[in-house]
């Protein structure tokens, strides 16, 4: 009897695959409870991870390019370039940075007329900036990534302070980067005249920048080095648009010296220029050329 | 008695049913989750590789997923006949096939063929490793019935056709049809479909490019099965077997793969990681010039074919084919414009251009001469004596290098010695300058391979890669400015977002005037010395070069550059066998690699304007008597032109 039942069940299974169908349905009813493992899922996980990694890297590159658009000089730009890699900027940005250099350093990179030729008559699409020691290199590329020209950015050009400052609405007090380091503008100007010229060149090599500022210069602020690798000096002026701050990058050395001088004198004023002429600041050498 | 037997059988059946139920219940949680849609297979995007002109030259991963109605019915029939003739009648497990496999397994052991249905094979490909075990078989079978319950037969068959591996990096029938026949899956003819359907059984062993007779044998088996299944008439088999199979190696480059693409992917992996390259669907922009790459592949293939025809038939058992390779680097930028790592990528994807370290022989002499010019008070007009020399290595050892011709010519200038590749003079130079200095010079020129500071470096006894050799030559052509030779320009994400920019700038490593003297000496190699074959082949442009033959004719090199392009060609056997012509002469750099170099440079520079190597300010051009070193400012009979730094 039992054997007959087995035979019948066997025939039914052979013809209808009943057992497989039942097992298949049962497995699918519990499908979501099982783990996603195996080649297919491993591949999907790897695809997801790769996508996440690449999104992160792309976001970083885009962020770097945005930051590169905001820099005011080659030094700031080179500070942004990751070690062993390159950073792409537009020809217009490159020309802007080039024009911000003093004439002598521009000529070291390329003659203006030659750059003009590339800018207007070639298929120059972008410039790739790379670090090389204290300086850098710029590769001018066409639409197919052919290198049109390789230019050296000397350490001097990289260290030069840009003539183009960064403009911000509002006063220094509104920018937390300058917090605790805001001083009277007239004291700062006085300070520039009492220190020896060699010292002044080390701290602030291009005083002509000050000529371009709208008067009156109300306050001066110092901001320590940020992610860009540069400290800043900010000049607060007042005009038709209210208070504005124009910031320029300065070297760490300049920041240290200025901060030291200010700390020595107190937090809200620079030292007395007359007294300073007779008695040099600690760490500042007396120079016979001093006025 | 009968009742007792029946009871025993019943008991066995009950035990079997209970065991199967327990096994099922125990194994069920271990089965992987099934996807909602089998087309998830196509979700991994392909990584694409582009030449510098924007031409797509390679593709990695991804799947060219085609719907079932876009696959030739011949192929569907062939697959069903080959793999699972009762596909439409079972529910994931073919009882008869399983019983047959069990029986064969009992009789033949582990070597017996399996009885897996297409659904089981799909389950295996989707989730499991290819390790064979009973436990794995149970999981596979359970996954197969789950797949049958979840998806239609058409969906299962479509997924199988798009998933299965056909060899040659071809996953899925669409990629396979492109790889082997350069056509779409829906264009496959009956005899082609039968060949393709047989490949998944053993893709490497049946590779039609390497083992066509085996693949044809399998094709016949499939056709016989198709006839048995009623898809074709038995009398069609013979006529189908006589249909020509246009197995092609002219499939579009993205499907074909190439040495250049492989090397590019390796470099990309170093920058963004293997998973990002394999699964990220990135776009890689290479330095490869598609035109030059095609020329390189062609001249290497035809050049090596021609040379092989003239070689002595190798002894029985030596089956390896003669190989060759070429690397071309743009002098101005260090970009690799062409890279060919063998005569045929489909036959042997081993990339000799970047992996294989071969002895350069005399092609290494420019490094020796540069080290000597830089560090010794000598010039190209300095006179050395070509004679048998015995050089002391240490207290107990000496070294006596001999010339290739076994003749000695006496006094000669360095320029003449390099033009004619005189070994004894190169040995004297390395002895004077010191092997360590030569190694240091090689490093500055771009050699990363391990170099032993031995005197035998003078004769190129240490292996380096073709890419390293091209970097040496390009650095010399650049008059001492080093740029790392590379294949990558930039990598972008799938949406075009930038990931990496990989351009290099030059680094001045040698005095341009010193290097220019070397360039001038090496120009003489082509005009007057061991490389005159380049001129005899018809190249009349400005170029320098050097032949190289390793000991016992195991490697043949020609390395050289025009003012725009540094090119290195190597020919030899992978197993380091000697190369002799049918007339008994050994294959040298001049007779092996140089003709290929000439063919390449003639074709790629045909439309280029004539250029000179720029002459540094401190160099003066004069004439020298090649054997006594007497200098004349004007041309004198028997004197040769020379560039010197006063």
CSV table of N, CA and C in Angstrom, one decimal, chain B residues 369-504:
chain,number,residue,atom,x,y,z
B,369,UNK,N,78.5,55.2,-22.2
B,369,UNK,CA,79.2,56.3,-22.8
B,369,UNK,C,78.7,57.6,-22.1
B,370,UNK,N,77.5,57.7,-21.8
B,370,UNK,CA,77.0,59.0,-21.1
B,370,UNK,C,77.7,59.1,-19.7
B,371,UNK,N,77.7,58.0,-19.0
B,371,UNK,CA,78.4,58.0,-17.7
B,371,UNK,C,79.9,58.4,-17.9
B,372,UNK,N,80.5,57.9,-18.9
B,372,UNK,CA,81.9,58.2,-19.1
B,372,UNK,C,82.1,59.7,-19.6
B,373,UNK,N,81.3,60.1,-20.5
B,373,UNK,CA,81.4,61.5,-21.0
B,373,UNK,C,81.2,62.5,-19.8
B,374,UNK,N,80.3,62.1,-18.9
B,374,UNK,CA,80.0,63.0,-17.8
B,374,UNK,C,81.0,63.0,-16.7
B,375,UNK,N,81.7,61.9,-16.5
B,375,UNK,CA,82.6,61.8,-15.4
B,375,UNK,C,84.1,61.6,-15.7
B,376,UNK,N,84.4,61.4,-16.9
B,376,UNK,CA,85.8,61.3,-17.3
B,376,UNK,C,86.3,62.4,-18.2
B,377,UNK,N,87.5,62.7,-18.1
B,377,UNK,CA,88.0,63.8,-19.0
B,377,UNK,C,88.2,63.3,-20.5
B,378,UNK,N,87.1,63.0,-21.1
B,378,UNK,CA,87.1,62.5,-22.4
B,378,UNK,C,86.1,63.2,-23.3
B,379,UNK,N,86.2,63.0,-24.6
B,379,UNK,CA,85.3,63.5,-25.6
B,379,UNK,C,85.1,62.5,-26.7
B,380,UNK,N,84.1,62.7,-27.6
B,380,UNK,CA,84.0,61.7,-28.7
B,380,UNK,C,85.2,61.6,-29.5
B,381,UNK,N,86.2,62.5,-29.4
B,381,UNK,CA,87.4,62.4,-30.3
B,381,UNK,C,88.5,61.7,-29.5
B,382,UNK,N,88.3,61.4,-28.2
B,382,UNK,CA,89.3,60.7,-27.4
B,382,UNK,C,89.7,59.4,-28.1
B,383,UNK,N,90.9,59.0,-28.0
B,383,UNK,CA,91.4,57.8,-28.7
B,383,UNK,C,91.5,56.7,-27.6
B,384,UNK,N,91.0,55.5,-28.0
B,384,UNK,CA,91.1,54.3,-27.2
B,384,UNK,C,91.7,53.2,-28.1
B,385,UNK,N,92.2,52.2,-27.5
B,385,UNK,CA,92.8,51.1,-28.3
B,385,UNK,C,91.9,49.9,-28.2
B,386,UNK,N,91.4,49.4,-29.3
B,386,UNK,CA,90.6,48.2,-29.4
B,386,UNK,C,91.6,47.0,-29.5
B,387,UNK,N,91.7,46.3,-28.4
B,387,UNK,CA,92.6,45.2,-28.3
B,387,UNK,C,92.1,44.3,-27.2
B,388,UNK,N,92.5,43.0,-27.2
B,388,UNK,CA,92.1,42.1,-26.1
B,388,UNK,C,92.4,42.7,-24.7
B,389,UNK,N,91.5,42.8,-23.9
B,389,UNK,CA,91.8,43.4,-22.5
B,389,UNK,C,91.4,42.4,-21.5
B,390,UNK,N,92.2,42.5,-20.4
B,390,UNK,CA,91.9,41.7,-19.2
B,390,UNK,C,91.7,42.6,-18.1
B,391,UNK,N,90.5,42.7,-17.6
B,391,UNK,CA,90.1,43.7,-16.6
B,391,UNK,C,90.0,42.9,-15.2
B,392,UNK,N,90.6,43.5,-14.2
B,392,UNK,CA,90.6,42.9,-12.9
B,392,UNK,C,89.3,43.2,-12.1
B,393,UNK,N,88.5,42.2,-11.8
B,393,UNK,CA,87.3,42.4,-11.0
B,393,UNK,C,87.6,42.4,-9.5
B,394,UNK,N,88.3,41.4,-9.0
B,394,UNK,CA,88.9,41.5,-7.7
B,394,UNK,C,90.1,40.6,-7.7
B,395,UNK,N,90.6,40.3,-6.5
B,395,UNK,CA,91.9,39.5,-6.4
B,395,UNK,C,91.9,38.3,-7.2
B,396,UNK,N,90.7,37.6,-7.2
B,396,UNK,CA,90.7,36.3,-7.8
B,396,UNK,C,90.1,36.2,-9.2
B,397,UNK,N,89.4,37.3,-9.6
B,397,UNK,CA,88.7,37.2,-10.9
B,397,UNK,C,89.1,38.3,-11.9
B,398,UNK,N,89.1,37.9,-13.1
B,398,UNK,CA,89.3,38.9,-14.2
B,398,UNK,C,88.2,38.8,-15.2
B,399,UNK,N,88.1,39.8,-16.1
B,399,UNK,CA,87.1,39.7,-17.1
B,399,UNK,C,87.7,40.1,-18.5
B,400,UNK,N,87.5,39.3,-19.5
B,400,UNK,CA,88.1,39.5,-20.8
B,400,UNK,C,87.0,39.6,-21.9
B,401,UNK,N,86.4,40.7,-22.0
B,401,UNK,CA,85.4,40.9,-23.0
B,401,UNK,C,86.0,40.8,-24.4
B,402,UNK,N,85.2,40.2,-25.4
B,402,UNK,CA,85.6,40.1,-26.8
B,402,UNK,C,84.6,40.9,-27.7
B,403,UNK,N,85.2,41.3,-28.8
B,403,UNK,CA,84.3,41.9,-29.8
B,403,UNK,C,83.4,40.9,-30.5
B,404,UNK,N,82.2,41.4,-31.0
B,404,UNK,CA,81.3,40.5,-31.7
B,404,UNK,C,82.0,39.8,-32.9
B,405,UNK,N,82.8,40.6,-33.6
B,405,UNK,CA,83.5,40.0,-34.8
B,405,UNK,C,84.7,39.2,-34.4
B,406,UNK,N,85.1,39.2,-33.1
B,406,UNK,CA,86.3,38.6,-32.6
B,406,UNK,C,87.6,39.2,-33.3
B,407,UNK,N,87.5,40.4,-33.9
B,407,UNK,CA,88.6,41.1,-34.5
B,407,UNK,C,88.9,42.3,-33.7
B,408,UNK,N,90.1,42.8,-33.7
B,408,UNK,CA,90.5,44.0,-32.9
B,408,UNK,C,91.2,45.0,-33.9
B,409,UNK,N,90.7,46.3,-33.8
B,409,UNK,CA,91.1,47.2,-34.9
B,409,UNK,C,92.2,48.2,-34.4
B,410,UNK,N,92.6,48.1,-33.2
B,410,UNK,CA,93.6,49.0,-32.7
B,410,UNK,C,93.0,50.4,-32.3
B,411,UNK,N,93.8,51.5,-32.5
B,411,UNK,CA,93.4,52.8,-32.0
B,411,UNK,C,92.1,53.3,-32.7
B,412,UNK,N,91.3,54.0,-32.0
B,412,UNK,CA,90.1,54.5,-32.6
B,412,UNK,C,89.5,55.6,-31.7
B,413,UNK,N,88.7,56.5,-32.3
B,413,UNK,CA,88.1,57.5,-31.4
B,413,UNK,C,86.8,56.8,-30.7
B,414,UNK,N,86.4,57.5,-29.7
B,414,UNK,CA,85.2,57.0,-29.0
B,414,UNK,C,84.0,56.9,-30.0
B,415,UNK,N,83.9,58.0,-30.8
B,415,UNK,CA,82.8,58.0,-31.7
B,415,UNK,C,82.7,56.8,-32.6
B,416,UNK,N,83.9,56.5,-33.2
B,416,UNK,CA,84.0,55.3,-34.0
B,416,UNK,C,83.7,54.0,-33.3
B,417,UNK,N,84.2,54.0,-32.0
B,417,UNK,CA,84.0,52.8,-31.2
B,417,UNK,C,82.5,52.6,-31.0
B,418,UNK,N,81.8,53.7,-30.7
B,418,UNK,CA,80.3,53.5,-30.4
B,418,UNK,C,79.5,53.2,-31.7
B,419,UNK,N,79.9,53.8,-32.8
B,419,UNK,CA,79.3,53.6,-34.1
B,419,UNK,C,79.4,52.1,-34.4
B,420,UNK,N,80.5,51.5,-34.1
B,420,UNK,CA,80.7,50.1,-34.5
B,420,UNK,C,80.6,49.2,-33.3
B,421,UNK,N,80.1,49.7,-32.2
B,421,UNK,CA,79.8,48.9,-31.1
B,421,UNK,C,81.0,48.0,-30.6
B,422,UNK,N,82.1,48.6,-30.4
B,422,UNK,CA,83.3,47.9,-30.0
B,422,UNK,C,83.2,47.5,-28.5
B,423,UNK,N,83.2,46.3,-28.2
B,423,UNK,CA,83.0,45.8,-26.8
B,423,UNK,C,84.2,46.2,-25.9
B,424,UNK,N,85.4,46.0,-26.4
B,424,UNK,CA,86.6,46.2,-25.6
B,424,UNK,C,86.7,47.7,-25.1
B,425,UNK,N,86.2,48.6,-26.0
B,425,UNK,CA,86.3,50.0,-25.6
B,425,UNK,C,85.2,50.3,-24.5
B,426,UNK,N,84.0,49.8,-24.7
B,426,UNK,CA,82.9,50.0,-23.7
B,426,UNK,C,83.4,49.4,-22.4
B,427,UNK,N,84.1,48.3,-22.4
B,427,UNK,CA,84.6,47.6,-21.2
B,427,UNK,C,85.6,48.5,-20.5
B,428,UNK,N,86.5,49.1,-21.3
B,428,UNK,CA,87.5,50.1,-20.7
B,428,UNK,C,86.8,51.3,-20.1
B,429,UNK,N,85.7,51.7,-20.7
B,429,UNK,CA,85.0,52.9,-20.2
B,429,UNK,C,84.4,52.6,-18.8
B,430,UNK,N,83.7,51.5,-18.8
B,430,UNK,CA,83.0,51.1,-17.5
B,430,UNK,C,84.1,50.8,-16.4
B,431,UNK,N,85.2,50.3,-16.8
B,431,UNK,CA,86.3,50.0,-15.9
B,431,UNK,C,86.8,51.3,-15.3
B,432,UNK,N,86.9,52.4,-16.2
B,432,UNK,CA,87.4,53.6,-15.7
B,432,UNK,C,86.4,54.4,-14.9
B,433,UNK,N,85.2,54.4,-15.4
B,433,UNK,CA,84.1,55.3,-14.7
B,433,UNK,C,83.6,54.5,-13.5
B,434,UNK,N,83.6,53.2,-13.5
B,434,UNK,CA,83.1,52.4,-12.4
B,434,UNK,C,81.6,52.0,-12.6
B,435,UNK,N,81.4,50.7,-12.3
B,435,UNK,CA,80.0,50.2,-12.5
B,435,UNK,C,78.9,51.0,-11.7
B,436,UNK,N,79.3,51.4,-10.5
B,436,UNK,CA,78.3,52.1,-9.6
B,436,UNK,C,77.9,53.4,-10.3
B,437,UNK,N,78.9,54.1,-11.0
B,437,UNK,CA,78.5,55.3,-11.7
B,437,UNK,C,77.6,55.0,-12.9
B,438,UNK,N,77.8,53.9,-13.5
B,438,UNK,CA,76.9,53.5,-14.6
B,438,UNK,C,75.5,53.3,-14.1
B,439,UNK,N,75.4,52.6,-13.0
B,439,UNK,CA,74.1,52.3,-12.4
B,439,UNK,C,73.4,53.6,-12.1
B,440,UNK,N,74.2,54.5,-11.5
B,440,UNK,CA,73.6,55.8,-11.1
B,440,UNK,C,73.1,56.6,-12.3
B,441,UNK,N,73.9,56.5,-13.4
B,441,UNK,CA,73.5,57.2,-14.7
B,441,UNK,C,72.2,56.5,-15.2
B,442,UNK,N,72.2,55.2,-15.2
B,442,UNK,CA,71.0,54.5,-15.7
B,442,UNK,C,69.7,54.9,-14.8
B,443,UNK,N,69.9,55.0,-13.6
B,443,UNK,CA,68.8,55.5,-12.7
B,443,UNK,C,68.3,56.8,-13.1
B,444,UNK,N,69.2,57.8,-13.3
B,444,UNK,CA,68.8,59.1,-13.7
B,444,UNK,C,68.2,59.1,-15.1
B,445,UNK,N,68.5,58.1,-15.9
B,445,UNK,CA,67.9,58.1,-17.3
B,445,UNK,C,66.5,57.4,-17.2
B,446,UNK,N,66.2,56.8,-16.1
B,446,UNK,CA,64.8,56.3,-16.0
B,446,UNK,C,64.7,54.8,-15.8
B,447,UNK,N,65.8,54.1,-15.5
B,447,UNK,CA,65.8,52.6,-15.3
B,447,UNK,C,65.4,52.4,-13.8
B,448,UNK,N,64.3,51.6,-13.6
B,448,UNK,CA,63.9,51.2,-12.2
B,448,UNK,C,64.3,49.8,-11.9
B,449,UNK,N,64.5,49.0,-12.9
B,449,UNK,CA,64.9,47.6,-12.7
B,449,UNK,C,66.1,47.5,-11.9
B,450,UNK,N,66.3,46.3,-11.2
B,450,UNK,CA,67.5,46.1,-10.4
B,450,UNK,C,68.7,46.0,-11.3
B,451,UNK,N,69.7,46.7,-11.0
B,451,UNK,CA,70.9,46.7,-11.9
B,451,UNK,C,72.1,46.3,-10.9
B,452,UNK,N,72.8,45.3,-11.3
B,452,UNK,CA,73.9,44.9,-10.5
B,452,UNK,C,75.1,45.7,-11.0
B,453,UNK,N,75.9,46.3,-10.1
B,453,UNK,CA,77.0,47.1,-10.5
B,453,UNK,C,78.2,46.2,-10.9
B,454,UNK,N,78.1,45.5,-12.0
B,454,UNK,CA,79.2,44.7,-12.5
B,454,UNK,C,79.7,45.2,-13.8
B,455,UNK,N,81.0,44.9,-14.0
B,455,UNK,CA,81.6,45.3,-15.3
B,455,UNK,C,80.8,44.9,-16.5
B,456,UNK,N,80.2,43.7,-16.4
B,456,UNK,CA,79.5,43.2,-17.6
B,456,UNK,C,78.3,44.1,-18.0
B,457,UNK,N,77.9,45.0,-17.2
B,457,UNK,CA,76.9,46.0,-17.6
B,457,UNK,C,77.3,46.7,-18.9
B,458,UNK,N,78.6,46.8,-19.1
B,458,UNK,CA,79.1,47.4,-20.4
B,458,UNK,C,78.5,46.7,-21.6
B,459,UNK,N,78.2,45.4,-21.5
B,459,UNK,CA,77.7,44.7,-22.6
B,459,UNK,C,76.2,44.4,-22.4
B,460,UNK,N,75.6,45.1,-21.5
B,460,UNK,CA,74.1,45.0,-21.3
B,460,UNK,C,73.7,43.6,-20.8
B,461,UNK,N,74.3,43.2,-19.7
B,461,UNK,CA,74.0,41.9,-19.2
B,461,UNK,C,72.8,41.8,-18.2
B,462,UNK,N,72.3,43.0,-17.8
B,462,UNK,CA,71.2,43.0,-16.9
B,462,UNK,C,69.9,43.3,-17.6
B,463,UNK,N,68.9,42.6,-17.3
B,463,UNK,CA,67.6,42.8,-18.0
B,463,UNK,C,66.8,44.1,-17.6
B,464,UNK,N,66.3,44.7,-18.6
B,464,UNK,CA,65.4,45.9,-18.4
B,464,UNK,C,64.2,45.8,-19.4
B,465,UNK,N,63.2,46.5,-19.1
B,465,UNK,CA,62.0,46.4,-20.0
B,465,UNK,C,62.1,47.3,-21.2
B,466,UNK,N,61.2,47.1,-22.1
B,466,UNK,CA,61.2,47.9,-23.3
B,466,UNK,C,60.8,49.4,-23.0
B,467,UNK,N,59.9,49.5,-22.0
B,467,UNK,CA,59.5,50.9,-21.6
B,467,UNK,C,60.6,51.6,-21.0
B,468,UNK,N,61.4,50.9,-20.1
B,468,UNK,CA,62.6,51.5,-19.5
B,468,UNK,C,63.6,52.0,-20.6
B,469,UNK,N,63.8,51.1,-21.6
B,469,UNK,CA,64.7,51.4,-22.6
B,469,UNK,C,64.2,52.6,-23.4
B,470,UNK,N,62.9,52.7,-23.6
B,470,UNK,CA,62.4,53.9,-24.4
B,470,UNK,C,62.6,55.1,-23.6
B,471,UNK,N,62.5,55.0,-22.2
B,471,UNK,CA,62.7,56.2,-21.4
B,471,UNK,C,64.1,56.7,-21.5
B,472,UNK,N,65.0,55.7,-21.5
B,472,UNK,CA,66.5,56.1,-21.6
B,472,UNK,C,66.7,56.9,-22.9
B,473,UNK,N,66.1,56.3,-24.0
B,473,UNK,CA,66.4,56.9,-25.3
B,473,UNK,C,65.7,58.3,-25.4
B,474,UNK,N,64.5,58.4,-24.9
B,474,UNK,CA,63.7,59.7,-24.9
B,474,UNK,C,64.5,60.7,-24.1
B,475,UNK,N,65.0,60.3,-22.9
B,475,UNK,CA,65.8,61.3,-22.1
B,475,UNK,C,67.0,61.8,-22.9
B,476,UNK,N,67.7,60.9,-23.6
B,476,UNK,CA,68.8,61.3,-24.4
B,476,UNK,C,68.4,62.2,-25.5
B,477,UNK,N,67.3,61.9,-26.2
B,477,UNK,CA,66.7,62.7,-27.3
B,477,UNK,C,66.3,64.1,-26.8
B,478,UNK,N,65.9,64.1,-25.5
B,478,UNK,CA,65.6,65.4,-24.9
B,478,UNK,C,66.8,66.2,-24.3
B,479,UNK,N,67.9,65.6,-24.6
B,479,UNK,CA,69.2,66.2,-24.2
B,479,UNK,C,69.3,66.3,-22.7
B,480,UNK,N,68.9,65.2,-22.0
B,480,UNK,CA,69.1,65.1,-20.6
B,480,UNK,C,68.0,65.5,-19.7
B,481,UNK,N,66.8,65.9,-20.3
B,481,UNK,CA,65.7,66.2,-19.5
B,481,UNK,C,64.8,64.9,-19.4
B,482,UNK,N,64.6,64.5,-18.1
B,482,UNK,CA,63.9,63.3,-17.8
B,482,UNK,C,62.4,63.5,-17.7
B,483,UNK,N,61.6,62.7,-18.4
B,483,UNK,CA,60.2,62.7,-18.1
B,483,UNK,C,59.8,61.3,-18.0
B,484,UNK,N,59.1,60.9,-17.0
B,484,UNK,CA,58.7,59.5,-16.8
B,484,UNK,C,57.7,59.1,-18.0
B,485,UNK,N,58.1,58.0,-18.7
B,485,UNK,CA,57.2,57.6,-19.8
B,485,UNK,C,55.9,57.1,-19.2
B,486,UNK,N,54.8,57.5,-19.7
B,486,UNK,CA,53.5,57.1,-19.1
B,486,UNK,C,52.4,56.9,-20.2
B,487,UNK,N,51.4,56.2,-19.8
B,487,UNK,CA,50.3,55.9,-20.7
B,487,UNK,C,49.0,56.7,-20.4
B,488,UNK,N,49.0,57.3,-19.2
B,488,UNK,CA,47.7,57.9,-18.7
B,488,UNK,C,47.8,59.4,-18.8
B,489,UNK,N,46.7,60.0,-19.3
B,489,UNK,CA,46.6,61.5,-19.2
B,489,UNK,C,45.7,61.9,-18.1
B,490,UNK,N,44.5,61.3,-18.1
B,490,UNK,CA,43.5,61.6,-17.0
B,490,UNK,C,42.5,60.6,-16.9
B,491,UNK,N,41.8,60.6,-15.7
B,491,UNK,CA,40.8,59.6,-15.5
B,491,UNK,C,39.5,60.4,-15.1
B,492,UNK,N,38.4,60.1,-15.6
B,492,UNK,CA,37.2,60.7,-15.3
B,492,UNK,C,36.2,59.7,-14.8
B,493,UNK,N,35.2,60.2,-13.9
B,493,UNK,CA,34.2,59.4,-13.5
B,493,UNK,C,33.2,59.2,-14.6
B,494,UNK,N,32.1,58.4,-14.3
B,494,UNK,CA,31.2,58.0,-15.4
B,494,UNK,C,30.4,59.2,-15.9
B,495,UNK,N,30.3,60.2,-15.1
B,495,UNK,CA,29.6,61.4,-15.5
B,495,UNK,C,30.5,62.5,-16.1
B,496,UNK,N,31.7,62.1,-16.2
B,496,UNK,CA,32.7,63.1,-16.7
B,496,UNK,C,33.4,63.9,-15.7
B,497,UNK,N,33.1,63.6,-14.4
B,497,UNK,CA,33.7,64.4,-13.3
B,497,UNK,C,35.2,64.0,-13.2
B,498,UNK,N,36.1,65.0,-13.0
B,498,UNK,CA,37.5,64.7,-13.0
B,498,UNK,C,37.9,63.9,-11.8
B,499,UNK,N,38.8,62.9,-12.0
B,499,UNK,CA,39.3,62.1,-10.9
B,499,UNK,C,40.8,62.2,-10.7
B,500,UNK,N,41.5,62.2,-11.8
B,500,UNK,CA,43.0,62.4,-11.7
B,500,UNK,C,43.5,63.0,-13.0
B,501,UNK,N,44.5,63.8,-12.9
B,501,UNK,CA,45.3,64.4,-14.0
B,501,UNK,C,46.7,63.9,-13.8
B,502,UNK,N,47.2,63.3,-14.9
B,502,UNK,CA,48.5,62.6,-14.6
B,502,UNK,C,49.6,63.0,-15.6
B,503,UNK,N,49.7,64.3,-15.9
B,503,UNK,CA,50.7,64.8,-16.8
B,503,UNK,C,52.0,64.9,-16.0
B,504,UNK,N,53.1,64.8,-16.7
B,504,UNK,CA,54.4,64.9,-16.1
B,504,UNK,C,55.2,66.1,-16.7
